[in-house]
Coordinates of C-alpha atoms in Angstrom, one line a residue:
Chain E
M1 CA -103.0 -142.0 1.2
I2 CA -105.3 -139.4 1.6
L3 CA -102.9 -136.6 3.6
E4 CA -99.0 -136.0 3.4
T5 CA -97.2 -133.3 5.0
R6 CA -93.3 -132.3 4.5
A7 CA -91.8 -129.5 6.7
L8 CA -94.6 -127.9 7.3
S9 CA -94.6 -125.1 10.0
F10 CA -96.7 -122.5 10.0
S11 CA -96.8 -118.6 12.5
R12 CA -99.7 -116.2 13.9
G13 CA -99.2 -113.2 15.0
G14 CA -95.0 -113.1 14.5
R15 CA -95.1 -116.5 16.5
A16 CA -94.2 -119.7 15.0
L17 CA -96.9 -122.4 15.8
L18 CA -95.5 -125.7 14.1
R19 CA -92.3 -126.4 12.7
D20 CA -91.4 -129.3 10.3
L21 CA -94.1 -131.6 10.6
D22 CA -93.7 -134.7 9.0
L23 CA -97.5 -137.0 9.0
R24 CA -98.4 -139.5 6.8
L25 CA -102.4 -140.1 7.3
Q26 CA -104.2 -143.2 5.1
A27 CA -107.6 -143.5 5.2
G28 CA -109.3 -144.8 8.3
D29 CA -106.9 -143.0 10.2
V30 CA -107.3 -140.5 13.3
L31 CA -105.4 -137.3 13.7
R32 CA -105.9 -135.8 17.7
L33 CA -104.5 -132.4 17.8
L34 CA -104.2 -131.4 21.7
G35 CA -103.1 -128.0 23.1
P36 CA -104.2 -124.8 25.0
N37 CA -106.0 -122.0 23.0
G38 CA -104.6 -120.0 20.4
S39 CA -101.5 -123.0 19.5
G40 CA -103.1 -123.1 15.9
K41 CA -105.3 -126.3 16.5
T42 CA -107.6 -125.1 14.2
S43 CA -105.2 -123.1 11.7
L44 CA -103.4 -126.7 11.3
S45 CA -107.0 -128.0 10.7
Q46 CA -107.8 -125.6 8.1
I47 CA -104.5 -125.9 6.4
L48 CA -104.6 -129.9 6.4
S49 CA -108.3 -129.1 4.7
G50 CA -107.0 -126.8 1.8
H51 CA -109.0 -123.7 3.8
S52 CA -105.8 -122.2 4.3
R53 CA -102.4 -121.9 2.4
D54 CA -100.9 -119.8 4.9
H55 CA -97.8 -122.4 5.3
Q56 CA -94.4 -122.5 4.4
G57 CA -93.7 -126.5 3.8
Q58 CA -95.5 -129.2 1.8
V59 CA -98.7 -130.8 2.1
Q60 CA -100.2 -133.1 -0.4
R61 CA -104.2 -133.9 -0.1
G62 CA -105.6 -136.9 -1.8
F63 CA -109.0 -135.3 -1.7
Q64 CA -111.1 -132.8 -3.3
R65 CA -112.1 -129.4 -1.2
H66 CA -116.1 -131.1 -1.2
E67 CA -115.0 -134.6 0.1
V68 CA -113.5 -131.7 3.3
F69 CA -117.1 -132.1 6.2
L70 CA -116.3 -129.8 9.4
L71 CA -118.4 -131.1 11.8
P72 CA -119.6 -128.3 14.5
Q73 CA -119.4 -128.7 18.3
G74 CA -121.8 -130.8 20.4
G75 CA -123.7 -130.9 17.1
G76 CA -124.5 -128.0 15.9
R77 CA -127.3 -124.7 16.5
D78 CA -131.1 -124.3 15.9
F79 CA -132.5 -124.5 12.4
E80 CA -135.2 -121.7 11.3
I81 CA -137.0 -125.0 9.5
P82 CA -138.3 -127.5 11.7
F83 CA -136.7 -130.7 9.8
Q84 CA -136.9 -134.0 10.8
L85 CA -133.8 -136.0 11.6
R86 CA -134.5 -138.1 8.7
E87 CA -135.8 -135.2 6.4
I88 CA -131.9 -134.4 6.6
L89 CA -130.5 -137.7 5.7
S90 CA -130.4 -139.9 2.7
E91 CA -132.2 -142.7 2.1
K92 CA -129.3 -145.0 2.4
A93 CA -127.9 -142.9 5.1
R94 CA -130.9 -143.4 7.3
R95 CA -130.4 -147.4 7.6
H96 CA -126.8 -146.8 8.6
P97 CA -126.1 -148.7 11.9
L98 CA -124.5 -145.1 13.0
L99 CA -128.4 -144.5 13.7
K100 CA -129.6 -147.6 15.0
N101 CA -130.8 -146.1 17.9
V102 CA -131.5 -142.1 16.6
P103 CA -135.8 -141.6 16.7
L104 CA -135.2 -140.1 13.2
N105 CA -139.1 -138.5 13.3
R106 CA -137.6 -136.1 16.7
L107 CA -137.2 -132.6 15.2
W108 CA -133.3 -131.3 13.7
N109 CA -133.9 -128.1 16.8
E110 CA -134.8 -131.0 19.9
A111 CA -132.5 -133.6 19.3
S112 CA -129.7 -134.0 21.3
G113 CA -126.4 -133.2 21.0
G114 CA -125.2 -136.5 20.6
E115 CA -128.1 -137.4 18.3
R116 CA -127.0 -134.8 15.8
Q117 CA -123.5 -135.9 15.6
K118 CA -124.4 -138.5 14.4
I119 CA -126.3 -137.5 12.1
L120 CA -123.9 -134.9 10.7
L121 CA -121.6 -137.5 10.6
T122 CA -123.7 -140.2 8.9
R123 CA -124.8 -137.3 6.1
A124 CA -120.9 -136.5 5.7
L125 CA -120.1 -140.3 5.2
D126 CA -122.5 -141.2 3.1
E127 CA -121.7 -137.7 0.8
G128 CA -118.6 -139.7 0.7
A129 CA -116.2 -137.5 3.1
K130 CA -112.7 -137.9 2.9
L131 CA -111.2 -136.0 5.5
I132 CA -113.8 -135.0 8.0
I133 CA -112.6 -132.2 10.8
L134 CA -114.4 -132.6 14.3
D135 CA -113.9 -129.6 16.5
E136 CA -114.9 -130.2 20.3
P137 CA -117.2 -133.1 20.0
S138 CA -117.2 -132.9 23.6
H139 CA -118.6 -129.9 24.1
H140 CA -122.2 -130.0 26.0
L141 CA -122.5 -133.8 25.9
D142 CA -123.6 -135.8 28.6
Q143 CA -121.8 -138.3 29.9
R144 CA -123.6 -141.3 28.0
S145 CA -123.3 -139.3 24.3
R146 CA -120.0 -139.0 25.1
Q147 CA -119.0 -142.7 25.6
D148 CA -121.1 -143.6 22.5
L149 CA -118.9 -141.1 20.5
E150 CA -115.6 -142.6 22.0
D151 CA -117.0 -145.8 21.0
I152 CA -117.6 -144.6 17.3
L153 CA -114.0 -142.8 17.3
G154 CA -112.8 -146.2 18.9
R155 CA -114.3 -147.8 15.8
W156 CA -112.9 -145.6 12.9
N157 CA -111.8 -147.7 11.2
E158 CA -114.4 -149.8 10.7
I159 CA -117.0 -147.3 10.4
A160 CA -114.8 -145.0 7.6
P161 CA -112.6 -147.2 5.9
Q162 CA -112.2 -144.4 3.3
S163 CA -111.9 -140.8 5.6
V164 CA -109.3 -139.5 7.7
L165 CA -110.8 -138.0 10.8
I166 CA -109.3 -135.0 12.0
L167 CA -110.5 -134.6 16.0
I168 CA -110.0 -131.2 18.1
D169 CA -110.6 -132.1 21.5
H170 CA -109.1 -132.4 25.1
V171 CA -111.3 -134.4 26.6
L172 CA -112.3 -138.0 25.1
R173 CA -110.7 -141.1 26.5
E174 CA -107.2 -141.5 24.8
D175 CA -107.2 -144.4 22.1
P176 CA -103.8 -146.4 20.7
R177 CA -104.4 -146.6 17.3
W178 CA -105.3 -142.6 17.1
Q179 CA -102.0 -140.3 16.2
S180 CA -101.9 -137.5 18.5
L181 CA -99.7 -133.9 17.7
R182 CA -99.6 -131.8 21.0
L183 CA -99.4 -127.6 19.9
G184 CA -98.0 -125.3 21.6
D185 CA -94.0 -125.9 21.9
A186 CA -93.1 -125.5 18.0
Chain N
M1 CA -168.9 -112.9 -17.9
S2 CA -169.5 -110.2 -15.9
V3 CA -166.9 -106.8 -16.3
A4 CA -166.7 -106.6 -12.9
L5 CA -165.7 -110.9 -13.0
L6 CA -163.5 -109.5 -15.4
T7 CA -161.7 -106.8 -13.7
F8 CA -160.9 -108.5 -10.4
W9 CA -159.8 -112.0 -12.3
P10 CA -156.6 -110.9 -12.7
N11 CA -155.5 -109.4 -9.6
L12 CA -157.1 -112.4 -7.6
L13 CA -154.6 -114.5 -10.0
L14 CA -151.7 -112.6 -9.2
L15 CA -152.0 -112.9 -5.2
L16 CA -152.9 -116.8 -5.7
V17 CA -149.4 -116.6 -6.9
T18 CA -147.1 -114.3 -5.0
G19 CA -148.7 -115.3 -1.8
P20 CA -146.9 -118.8 -1.7
A21 CA -143.6 -117.2 -4.0
L22 CA -143.4 -115.2 -2.0
A23 CA -144.2 -116.8 1.6
L24 CA -141.6 -119.8 0.3
T25 CA -139.2 -117.1 -0.7
G26 CA -139.6 -115.8 3.4
A27 CA -139.0 -119.4 4.8
Q28 CA -135.5 -119.4 2.4
V29 CA -134.3 -116.0 3.7
S30 CA -135.4 -116.5 7.1
A31 CA -133.4 -119.9 7.0
R32 CA -130.7 -118.6 5.7
G33 CA -130.7 -115.7 8.9
R34 CA -130.6 -112.8 5.8
L35 CA -133.9 -112.0 6.1
L36 CA -133.1 -108.1 7.2
A37 CA -130.6 -107.8 4.8
V38 CA -132.4 -108.5 1.7
F39 CA -134.8 -106.3 3.0
T40 CA -133.1 -103.5 2.9
L41 CA -131.3 -104.4 -0.6
S42 CA -135.1 -104.3 -2.1
Q43 CA -135.8 -100.9 -0.5
A44 CA -133.1 -99.6 -1.3
A45 CA -134.0 -101.1 -5.4
L46 CA -137.2 -99.0 -4.3
L47 CA -135.9 -96.4 -4.2
I48 CA -133.0 -96.3 -6.8
S49 CA -135.6 -97.3 -9.4
L50 CA -138.3 -94.4 -9.1
L51 CA -135.1 -92.4 -9.0
F52 CA -134.2 -93.8 -12.3
A53 CA -138.1 -94.5 -13.8
K54 CA -137.4 -90.0 -12.9
F55 CA -134.1 -89.5 -15.2
L56 CA -135.7 -91.8 -17.8
E57 CA -139.3 -90.8 -18.5
S58 CA -139.4 -92.6 -22.1
V59 CA -137.9 -96.1 -20.9
P60 CA -140.7 -98.0 -19.6
E61 CA -140.7 -97.6 -15.6
N62 CA -141.4 -101.8 -15.4
L63 CA -138.0 -102.0 -17.3
V64 CA -136.0 -99.9 -14.8
V65 CA -137.5 -101.3 -11.7
L66 CA -136.1 -104.7 -12.8
A67 CA -133.6 -102.9 -14.0
T68 CA -132.7 -101.9 -10.8
A69 CA -133.2 -105.2 -9.3
L70 CA -130.9 -106.9 -10.8
A71 CA -128.2 -104.5 -10.1
V72 CA -129.0 -104.7 -6.8
A73 CA -129.2 -108.6 -6.3
L74 CA -126.4 -108.4 -8.5
F75 CA -124.7 -106.3 -5.8
D76 CA -125.5 -108.7 -3.2
R77 CA -123.6 -111.3 -5.1
L78 CA -120.1 -109.3 -5.6
R79 CA -120.2 -108.5 -2.3
G80 CA -120.5 -112.4 -0.8
N81 CA -117.9 -113.0 -3.2
K82 CA -115.4 -110.9 -1.2
K83 CA -117.0 -111.4 2.1
E84 CA -119.1 -113.7 4.4
D85 CA -119.5 -110.5 7.5
Q86 CA -123.3 -110.4 6.8
L87 CA -122.8 -107.3 9.7
E88 CA -121.2 -105.8 7.0
E89 CA -123.3 -106.8 4.2
L90 CA -126.4 -104.9 6.6
S91 CA -123.7 -101.7 6.4
M92 CA -123.9 -101.9 3.3
G93 CA -127.3 -102.1 2.3
L94 CA -127.9 -99.2 5.0
I95 CA -125.3 -97.0 3.2
L96 CA -126.8 -97.5 -0.2
L97 CA -130.9 -96.5 1.2
L98 CA -129.2 -93.7 3.2
A99 CA -127.8 -92.8 0.0
A100 CA -130.5 -92.9 -2.1
G101 CA -133.1 -91.8 1.1
G102 CA -131.0 -88.7 0.6
V103 CA -130.8 -87.8 -3.4
L104 CA -134.7 -88.4 -3.2
A105 CA -135.0 -86.0 -0.4
L106 CA -133.7 -83.6 -3.1
S107 CA -136.4 -84.4 -5.2
P108 CA -139.6 -83.9 -3.8
D109 CA -142.1 -84.4 -6.6
L110 CA -140.9 -88.7 -6.1
E111 CA -142.4 -88.5 -2.6
S112 CA -145.3 -89.8 -4.3
R113 CA -144.4 -92.5 -6.2
R114 CA -142.4 -93.0 -3.0
A115 CA -145.4 -93.5 -0.9
A116 CA -147.3 -95.6 -3.8
G117 CA -143.7 -98.1 -3.5
F118 CA -144.4 -98.5 0.6
F119 CA -148.0 -98.9 0.8
G120 CA -149.5 -99.9 -2.6
D121 CA -151.8 -102.1 -2.4
P122 CA -151.0 -105.2 -5.0
S123 CA -155.3 -105.8 -5.7
L124 CA -155.1 -102.3 -7.8
L125 CA -153.1 -102.7 -10.1
S126 CA -153.5 -103.1 -13.8
S127 CA -154.4 -106.4 -15.6
L128 CA -151.0 -106.0 -17.4
D129 CA -148.7 -105.2 -15.1
C130 CA -151.2 -108.3 -12.7
L131 CA -150.5 -110.4 -15.7
W132 CA -146.0 -110.0 -15.8
V133 CA -145.9 -109.7 -12.6
G134 CA -148.0 -112.7 -12.2
A135 CA -146.2 -114.7 -14.6
L136 CA -142.2 -113.7 -12.5
F137 CA -143.7 -115.5 -9.2
L138 CA -145.2 -117.5 -10.8
V139 CA -141.8 -118.9 -11.9
A140 CA -139.9 -117.8 -8.8
A141 CA -142.7 -120.3 -7.2
A142 CA -142.3 -123.2 -8.7
L143 CA -138.3 -122.6 -8.3
L144 CA -139.1 -122.5 -4.8
W145 CA -141.5 -125.2 -4.7
F146 CA -139.2 -127.9 -7.0
G147 CA -135.4 -126.8 -5.4
R148 CA -137.4 -126.9 -1.5
H149 CA -135.1 -129.6 -0.4
R150 CA -131.8 -128.7 -1.9
W151 CA -132.0 -125.3 -1.4
L152 CA -132.8 -125.9 2.1
R153 CA -130.4 -128.3 2.9
R154 CA -127.6 -126.0 1.9
A155 CA -129.2 -123.5 3.6
F156 CA -129.3 -125.6 6.6
D157 CA -125.0 -126.7 6.1
Q158 CA -124.3 -123.4 5.6
S159 CA -125.8 -122.6 9.0
L160 CA -123.7 -124.9 10.4
S161 CA -120.4 -124.5 8.9
R162 CA -120.7 -120.7 8.5
G163 CA -119.2 -120.8 4.7
R164 CA -121.1 -119.6 1.5
D165 CA -120.2 -122.0 -1.5
R166 CA -121.4 -120.7 -5.2
A167 CA -124.4 -122.2 -5.4
S168 CA -126.1 -120.3 -2.3
Q169 CA -125.1 -117.2 -3.4
A170 CA -126.6 -117.9 -6.3
E171 CA -129.8 -118.4 -4.8
N172 CA -129.4 -115.6 -2.2
T173 CA -129.5 -113.4 -5.8
A174 CA -132.4 -115.2 -6.4
L175 CA -134.1 -114.3 -3.3
A176 CA -133.2 -111.0 -3.5
L177 CA -134.6 -110.0 -6.5
I178 CA -138.2 -111.8 -5.9
L179 CA -137.8 -109.7 -3.2
S180 CA -136.8 -106.6 -4.5
V181 CA -139.5 -106.7 -7.4
A182 CA -141.9 -107.5 -4.6
V183 CA -141.1 -105.0 -2.8
V184 CA -140.8 -102.7 -5.6
K185 CA -144.5 -103.9 -7.8
L186 CA -146.4 -105.3 -4.8
G187 CA -145.4 -102.5 -2.0
L188 CA -143.9 -102.9 1.2
A189 CA -147.1 -103.6 3.8
F190 CA -148.1 -106.8 1.1
S191 CA -144.1 -108.1 0.7
I192 CA -143.8 -107.7 4.9
L193 CA -147.3 -109.6 5.7
T194 CA -146.5 -112.0 3.2
L195 CA -142.5 -112.4 4.0
T196 CA -143.3 -113.0 7.7
L197 CA -146.4 -114.1 8.8
P198 CA -146.8 -117.1 7.3
V199 CA -143.1 -117.6 8.3
F200 CA -144.0 -116.9 11.4
F201 CA -146.5 -119.5 12.0
A202 CA -145.3 -122.4 9.9
R203 CA -142.6 -123.1 13.2
R204 CA -145.5 -124.6 14.6
A205 CA -145.4 -127.2 12.1
R206 CA -143.5 -131.3 12.8
S207 CA -142.8 -131.4 9.8
F208 CA -140.7 -130.1 6.9
R209 CA -143.7 -131.5 4.7
A210 CA -146.2 -130.0 6.8
H211 CA -144.2 -126.5 6.7
Q212 CA -143.8 -126.5 3.6
G213 CA -147.1 -127.8 2.8
F214 CA -148.6 -124.4 4.7
L215 CA -146.6 -121.8 3.3
V216 CA -148.4 -122.4 -0.8
L217 CA -152.4 -123.4 1.1
G218 CA -151.8 -120.7 4.1
A219 CA -150.8 -118.4 1.8
A220 CA -152.4 -118.9 -1.3
L221 CA -155.8 -119.3 0.7
A222 CA -155.4 -115.9 3.1
A223 CA -153.6 -114.0 0.0
G224 CA -157.1 -115.0 -2.5
G225 CA -159.5 -115.1 0.3
G226 CA -158.0 -112.1 2.2
F227 CA -158.9 -110.2 -1.6
L228 CA -161.7 -111.6 -2.2
L229 CA -163.6 -110.5 1.5
S230 CA -162.0 -107.1 1.1
L231 CA -164.2 -106.5 -2.6
S232 CA -167.1 -106.4 0.2
L233 CA -165.3 -104.3 2.9
E234 CA -164.6 -100.8 0.4
N235 CA -163.3 -98.9 2.9
I236 CA -160.8 -101.2 4.0
P237 CA -157.2 -101.7 1.6
S238 CA -156.9 -105.0 0.5
V239 CA -153.4 -105.9 1.6
Y240 CA -155.2 -105.2 5.6
V241 CA -158.0 -107.5 5.1
I242 CA -154.9 -110.3 3.5
G243 CA -153.1 -109.1 7.0
A244 CA -155.6 -110.3 9.2
A245 CA -156.8 -113.2 7.0
L246 CA -153.3 -114.5 6.7
T247 CA -153.2 -114.3 11.6
A248 CA -156.5 -116.2 11.4
L249 CA -155.3 -118.8 9.5
G250 CA -152.1 -118.9 11.4
L251 CA -153.1 -118.7 14.6
A252 CA -155.8 -121.8 13.5
W253 CA -153.4 -123.9 12.3
A254 CA -150.9 -123.3 15.1
G255 CA -154.2 -124.1 17.2
F256 CA -154.3 -126.9 15.4
Q257 CA -150.7 -127.6 15.2
T258 CA -150.6 -127.8 19.3
R259 CA -153.5 -129.7 20.1
R260 CA -152.4 -132.8 17.6
H261 CA -148.7 -132.7 18.4
G262 CA -148.9 -131.5 22.6

């Protein structure tokens, strides 16, 4: 068990955003958070990851802080230093099947959003991530990269059997293996 | 060995060490997006140390400078523990600078020493100063060179997640300390030129290896070569010749990179 909540509730700005959530996530699971802006998706992901303790109820975490990886929107921003993609990865990570079609001699600043996401995902897995949070991963992705991402997330328990994924996204195709939680109506 | 050679060797060695150390520092600081904030703190360190040096005349100036640099670096770290907002960090640095500047304005006899600090020339340092400043920057250069991958990958992670951990705060403190000592002992003009120009041109690199290689070799060549050239140009301070050498070398290298990689 990686994450378990009992009667988890929280409010923000005097507004109750979640009441009495019982949740159980095991390695290889995907939890998708849905809901309009301000409905508490990010707050919930922070509570689950241990970055916020502003809540009621119990949260049991089977991971430590350094095993949590937050992957930024659209693969993140440019970086001042001209890192080639291979230079951000360990030897082992460079051989990961996720990177089969990614040219690793490309510079980070010249890589597409989809390529960056694969690199960051591979790094997180390589560094032993137990919990990965993907915040709006389809943001700024073209159609092909989005399909690639859907394919990866659809095979999550094969690709990352040791990790739980929390997915904050409205755009990607629903997968029956995912758990979904809609926030906004506490 | 002639007397002339004996007198310029310490300065040449100092510049060969400080050039790469500051260029590597510049890359670290710019990767962290904190160049301005840390620079401000460094200048505050300069002003405050000059002020302390006035009141503590019996204490060696170098000791005061180091102690102040350390205090500013610790202040930076304490702030980093509490708030992560860089704008707030910058505003605190500015307040510190203004406060130090205000006190300085009331002590006009410090003006000449302040000017020396801002527009000083490292090639005019005494042999003893060259020795201890050179040793300090040799340690800094080694630290930054051997930790380059780890430090910059951590900066990369921070830039994506916008968070800071203990290790990166310790690195920021070390960078602030290096900058403070650089500004105080080598002058602001030399520090700015060596921190920013190599980093600016190194952006043309097509790999991290080429980037770091240019920083070290380019800065060492330009600082050493510029200094040697300035010996034959009596009326021009060596700091400006070094700046020109950095620019010329950087332009040549950037042109070569463009031709090679398009």
